[in-house]
């Protein structure tokens, strides 16, 4: 997967060189290339922003350097999907990530200041938001998108992790995880996990997944694929009962 990023802060994207994503970049499964609109500014001060027409606080990103940077990316990669990161864009979620993982190249255009000149929107293929909160610009949103989409690119995750990836497509929260020691500050690891009985462990984990999802994200249950046994478990959870073998 090839990512292009249009940003006046390319240093922020050095963050992709760490952890799972860093390994994917090292392997060549993912690449990230930054194009800086400042390099396309025509004046000697390399100006990328200006005062808003009509007045008001803050600055607006000028269209010429941003669109020149987008056109540079389109010339490098003719089929690229160009997305403007914007608070008014389509909400990014796992479905959107899966759609983007099917692309050959994605260009993420990051705004700064109070916003981007409206005319830039005519030069992109869509707009994307990561949620209803205010960021100072699109860069950290772009890192979220790069991370989430890269995980879905074949060869980026190990096969173990790829299997676990399915949990979100079944739209249930994960079960609780434990490792050594068996007791930490008086808190014990649930006995069933030490039993070695894998059928029982699977049953306990499924119960905990359903319980956590019911308690914290009940709206996810509407989309989950639930078996008859799951529904029996939910009934017990509804009654406030704990898991028992
Ligand atoms: C102060 C101006 N804002 C009114 C509340 C509008 C605004 C403009 C630009 C708010 C944030 C930004 C910068 N944000 C992004 O570029 C951004 C973003 C976000 O703020 N939230 C969620 N997803 C995204 S994607 C890009």
Coordinates of C-alpha atoms and ligand atoms in Angstrom, one line a residue:
X1 CA 0.0 0.0 0.0
X2 CA 1.3 3.4 -1.0
X3 CA 0.4 6.4 1.1
X4 CA 1.1 10.0 0.0
X5 CA 0.7 12.7 2.6
X6 CA 0.2 16.4 1.7
X7 CA 1.3 18.3 4.8
X8 CA 3.4 21.3 5.9
X9 CA 4.6 19.1 8.9
X10 CA 6.3 16.1 7.2
X11 CA 8.3 15.4 10.4
X12 CA 5.2 14.2 12.2
X13 CA 5.1 11.2 9.8
X14 CA 8.4 9.9 11.1
X15 CA 6.1 8.2 13.6
X16 CA 5.3 5.5 11.0
X17 CA 8.8 4.0 11.5
X18 CA 7.8 2.3 14.8
X19 CA 6.2 -1.0 15.9
X20 CA 4.0 -3.0 13.5
X21 CA 3.8 -0.2 11.0
X22 CA 7.5 0.4 11.1
X23 CA 8.1 -3.3 10.3
X24 CA 5.6 -3.1 7.4
X25 CA 7.5 -0.1 6.0
X26 CA 10.9 -2.0 6.5
X27 CA 9.4 -5.0 4.6
X28 CA 8.2 -2.7 1.8
X29 CA 4.5 -3.7 2.3
X30 CA 3.7 -0.1 3.1
X31 CA 5.3 3.2 2.1
X32 CA 4.6 6.8 3.1
X33 CA 5.8 9.7 0.9
X34 CA 5.3 13.3 2.1
X35 CA 4.7 16.2 -0.3
X36 CA 5.0 19.6 1.3
X37 CA 2.7 22.3 0.0
X38 CA 5.3 24.9 1.1
X39 CA 7.6 23.6 -1.6
X40 CA 5.0 24.8 -4.1
X41 CA 4.5 28.3 -2.7
X42 CA 5.5 30.9 -5.3
X43 CA 6.6 33.8 -3.1
X44 CA 9.9 34.1 -1.4
X45 CA 8.4 33.7 2.1
X46 CA 6.9 30.4 1.0
X47 CA 3.4 31.5 2.2
X48 CA 0.8 28.7 2.6
X49 CA -1.9 30.6 4.5
X50 CA -3.7 33.9 4.3
X51 CA -6.5 35.9 6.0
X52 CA -10.1 34.8 5.5
X53 CA -12.2 36.8 3.0
X54 CA -15.1 38.3 5.0
X55 CA -13.0 38.6 8.1
X56 CA -12.8 36.6 11.2
X57 CA -10.3 35.0 13.4
X58 CA -7.4 32.8 12.3
X59 CA -5.9 32.0 8.9
X60 CA -7.0 29.9 6.0
X61 CA -4.7 27.6 3.9
X62 CA -4.3 29.1 0.4
X63 CA -5.5 26.9 -2.5
X64 CA -2.6 27.2 -4.9
X65 CA 0.2 25.4 -2.9
X66 CA -2.2 22.7 -1.7
X67 CA -3.6 22.0 -5.1
X68 CA -0.1 22.1 -6.7
X69 CA 0.9 19.4 -4.2
X70 CA -2.2 17.3 -4.9
X71 CA -1.4 17.5 -8.7
X72 CA 2.2 16.5 -8.0
X73 CA 0.9 13.4 -6.3
X74 CA -1.6 12.6 -9.1
X75 CA 1.2 12.9 -11.6
X76 CA 3.3 10.4 -9.6
X77 CA 0.4 8.0 -9.1
X78 CA -2.4 8.4 -11.7
X79 CA -5.0 6.2 -10.0
X80 CA -4.5 7.6 -6.5
X81 CA -7.5 8.1 -4.2
X82 CA -7.1 11.6 -2.7
X83 CA -8.9 12.3 0.6
X84 CA -9.0 15.6 2.5
X85 CA -8.9 15.2 6.2
X86 CA -11.6 17.4 7.5
X87 CA -14.0 17.6 10.6
X88 CA -16.9 17.6 8.1
X89 CA -15.8 14.5 6.2
X90 CA -17.2 10.9 6.3
X91 CA -16.5 9.3 9.7
X92 CA -13.6 6.9 9.6
X93 CA -14.4 3.4 10.9
X94 CA -13.3 -0.2 10.3
X95 CA -15.6 -0.5 7.2
X96 CA -14.0 2.7 5.7
X97 CA -10.6 1.2 6.5
X98 CA -11.4 -2.0 4.7
X99 CA -12.6 0.0 1.7
X100 CA -9.4 2.0 1.6
X101 CA -7.3 -1.2 2.0
X102 CA -8.6 -2.2 -1.5
X103 CA -6.9 0.9 -3.1
X104 CA -3.5 0.8 -4.6
X105 CA -2.5 4.3 -3.4
X106 CA -4.1 6.8 -1.1
X107 CA -3.2 10.5 -0.7
X108 CA -4.2 12.1 2.6
X109 CA -4.3 15.9 2.4
X110 CA -3.8 17.6 5.8
X111 CA -5.1 21.0 6.6
X112 CA -3.8 23.4 9.3
X113 CA -4.9 26.8 10.7
X114 CA -8.7 27.4 10.9
X115 CA -9.3 25.5 7.7
X116 CA -8.6 25.1 4.0
X117 CA -9.9 27.3 1.2
X118 CA -13.2 25.7 0.1
X119 CA -12.0 25.4 -3.5
X120 CA -9.5 22.7 -2.6
X121 CA -12.5 20.4 -2.1
X122 CA -13.0 20.3 -5.9
X123 CA -9.6 18.7 -6.3
X124 CA -10.0 15.8 -3.9
X125 CA -12.1 12.5 -4.2
X126 CA -13.6 12.7 -0.7
X127 CA -13.3 14.0 2.8
X128 CA -12.6 12.0 6.0
X129 CA -13.0 12.8 9.7
X130 CA -11.8 10.6 12.6
X131 CA -14.5 11.7 15.0
X132 CA -16.4 14.5 16.7
X133 CA -13.6 16.2 18.5
X134 CA -11.4 19.2 17.4
X135 CA -7.8 18.6 16.3
X136 CA -5.3 21.3 15.3
X137 CA -4.9 19.8 11.9
X138 CA -5.2 16.7 9.8
X139 CA -1.8 15.1 10.6
X140 CA -2.7 13.0 13.6
X141 CA -5.9 11.9 11.9
X142 CA -3.8 10.9 8.9
X143 CA -1.5 8.8 11.1
X144 CA -4.7 7.0 12.5
X145 CA -5.8 6.2 8.9
X146 CA -2.3 5.0 7.8
X147 CA -2.1 2.7 10.9
X148 CA -5.6 1.3 10.6
X149 CA -5.5 0.7 6.8
X150 CA -1.9 -0.7 6.9
X151 CA -3.0 -3.5 9.3
X152 CA -5.4 -4.7 6.7
X153 CA -2.7 -5.0 4.0
X154 CA -1.7 -8.6 3.4
X155 CA 1.6 -9.4 5.0
X156 CA 1.6 -6.5 7.5
X157 CA 0.3 -8.5 10.5
X158 CA 1.5 -11.9 11.6
X159 CA -1.1 -14.7 11.0
X160 CA -2.0 -14.8 14.7
X161 CA -2.8 -11.2 14.8
X162 CA -4.7 -11.4 11.5
X163 CA -7.1 -14.0 13.0
X164 CA -7.7 -11.7 16.0
X165 CA -8.5 -8.9 13.6
X166 CA -11.8 -10.7 12.9
X167 CA -13.1 -9.8 16.3
X168 CA -14.0 -6.3 15.3
X169 CA -15.7 -7.5 12.1
X170 CA -18.0 -9.6 14.3
X171 CA -18.5 -6.3 16.2
X172 CA -18.0 -7.5 19.8
X173 CA -15.4 -6.1 22.2
X174 CA -12.4 -8.2 23.1
X175 CA -12.4 -10.5 26.1
X176 CA -10.1 -9.5 29.1
X177 CA -6.4 -10.6 28.8
X178 CA -4.2 -11.9 31.6
X179 CA -0.5 -12.9 31.9
X180 CA 1.8 -13.8 34.8
X181 CA 1.8 -13.3 37.8
X182 CA -1.3 -15.4 38.8
X183 CA -1.9 -12.8 41.6
X184 CA -1.0 -9.1 41.3
X185 CA -1.7 -6.7 44.3
X186 CA -4.5 -9.0 45.5
X187 CA -6.1 -9.3 42.0
X188 CA -6.3 -13.0 40.9
X189 CA -6.3 -14.3 37.3
X190 CA -9.7 -16.1 36.8
X191 CA -9.3 -19.7 37.7
X192 CA -10.7 -21.0 34.5
X193 CA -7.8 -19.5 32.5
X194 CA -5.3 -21.7 34.6
X195 CA -7.5 -24.9 34.1
X196 CA -6.1 -25.9 30.7
X197 CA -9.6 -26.8 29.6
X198 CA -9.8 -25.0 26.3
X199 CA -13.5 -25.5 25.6
X200 CA -14.2 -24.0 29.0
X201 CA -11.8 -21.1 28.4
X202 CA -13.5 -20.4 25.0
X203 CA -16.9 -20.3 26.8
X204 CA -15.6 -18.0 29.5
X205 CA -14.1 -15.6 26.9
X206 CA -17.3 -15.5 24.8
X207 CA -19.3 -14.7 27.9
X208 CA -16.9 -11.9 28.9
X209 CA -17.0 -10.5 25.3
X210 CA -20.8 -10.4 25.4
X211 CA -20.8 -9.0 29.0
X212 CA -18.3 -6.2 28.2
X213 CA -20.1 -5.3 24.9
X214 CA -23.5 -5.3 26.6
X215 CA -22.2 -3.0 29.4
X216 CA -20.0 -0.6 27.4
X217 CA -21.1 -0.7 23.8
X218 CA -24.6 -2.1 23.7
X219 CA -25.3 -0.6 20.2
X220 CA -22.7 -3.0 18.8
X221 CA -24.9 -6.0 19.7
X222 CA -27.4 -5.0 17.0
X223 CA -24.8 -5.8 14.2
X224 CA -23.2 -8.8 15.9
X225 CA -23.6 -12.3 14.6
X226 CA -25.1 -14.1 17.7
X227 CA -25.6 -17.8 18.0
X228 CA -28.4 -19.4 20.2
X229 CA -25.8 -20.0 22.9
X230 CA -24.7 -16.4 22.7
X231 CA -28.3 -15.3 23.2
X232 CA -28.6 -17.7 26.2
X233 CA -25.5 -16.0 27.7
X234 CA -26.9 -12.5 27.1
X235 CA -30.1 -13.5 28.9
X236 CA -27.9 -14.5 31.9
X237 CA -25.9 -11.3 31.7
X238 CA -29.2 -9.3 31.6
X239 CA -30.2 -11.0 34.9
X240 CA -26.8 -9.9 36.4
X241 CA -25.5 -13.5 36.6
X242 CA -21.8 -14.3 36.4
X243 CA -20.2 -16.9 34.2
X244 CA -20.2 -20.4 35.6
X245 CA -18.8 -23.6 34.1
Ligands
LIG1 C1 -11.6 26.5 15.0 C2 -12.2 26.1 13.8 N1 -13.1 25.0 13.9 C3 -14.4 25.3 14.4 C4 -14.7 24.5 15.6 C5 -13.2 24.3 12.6 C6 -12.1 23.4 12.5 C7 -11.2 23.6 11.4 C8 -10.1 22.8 11.3 C9 -11.8 22.5 13.4 C10 -10.7 21.7 13.3 C11 -9.8 21.8 12.3 C12 -8.6 21.0 12.1 N2 -9.0 19.6 12.1 C13 -8.7 18.8 11.1 O1 -8.1 19.2 10.2 C14 -9.3 17.4 11.1 C15 -10.1 16.7 12.1 C16 -10.7 17.1 13.3 O2 -10.5 18.3 13.8 N3 -11.4 16.2 14.0 C17 -11.7 15.0 13.5 N4 -11.1 14.6 12.4 C18 -10.4 15.5 11.7 S1 -9.7 15.1 10.2 C19 -8.9 16.6 10.1

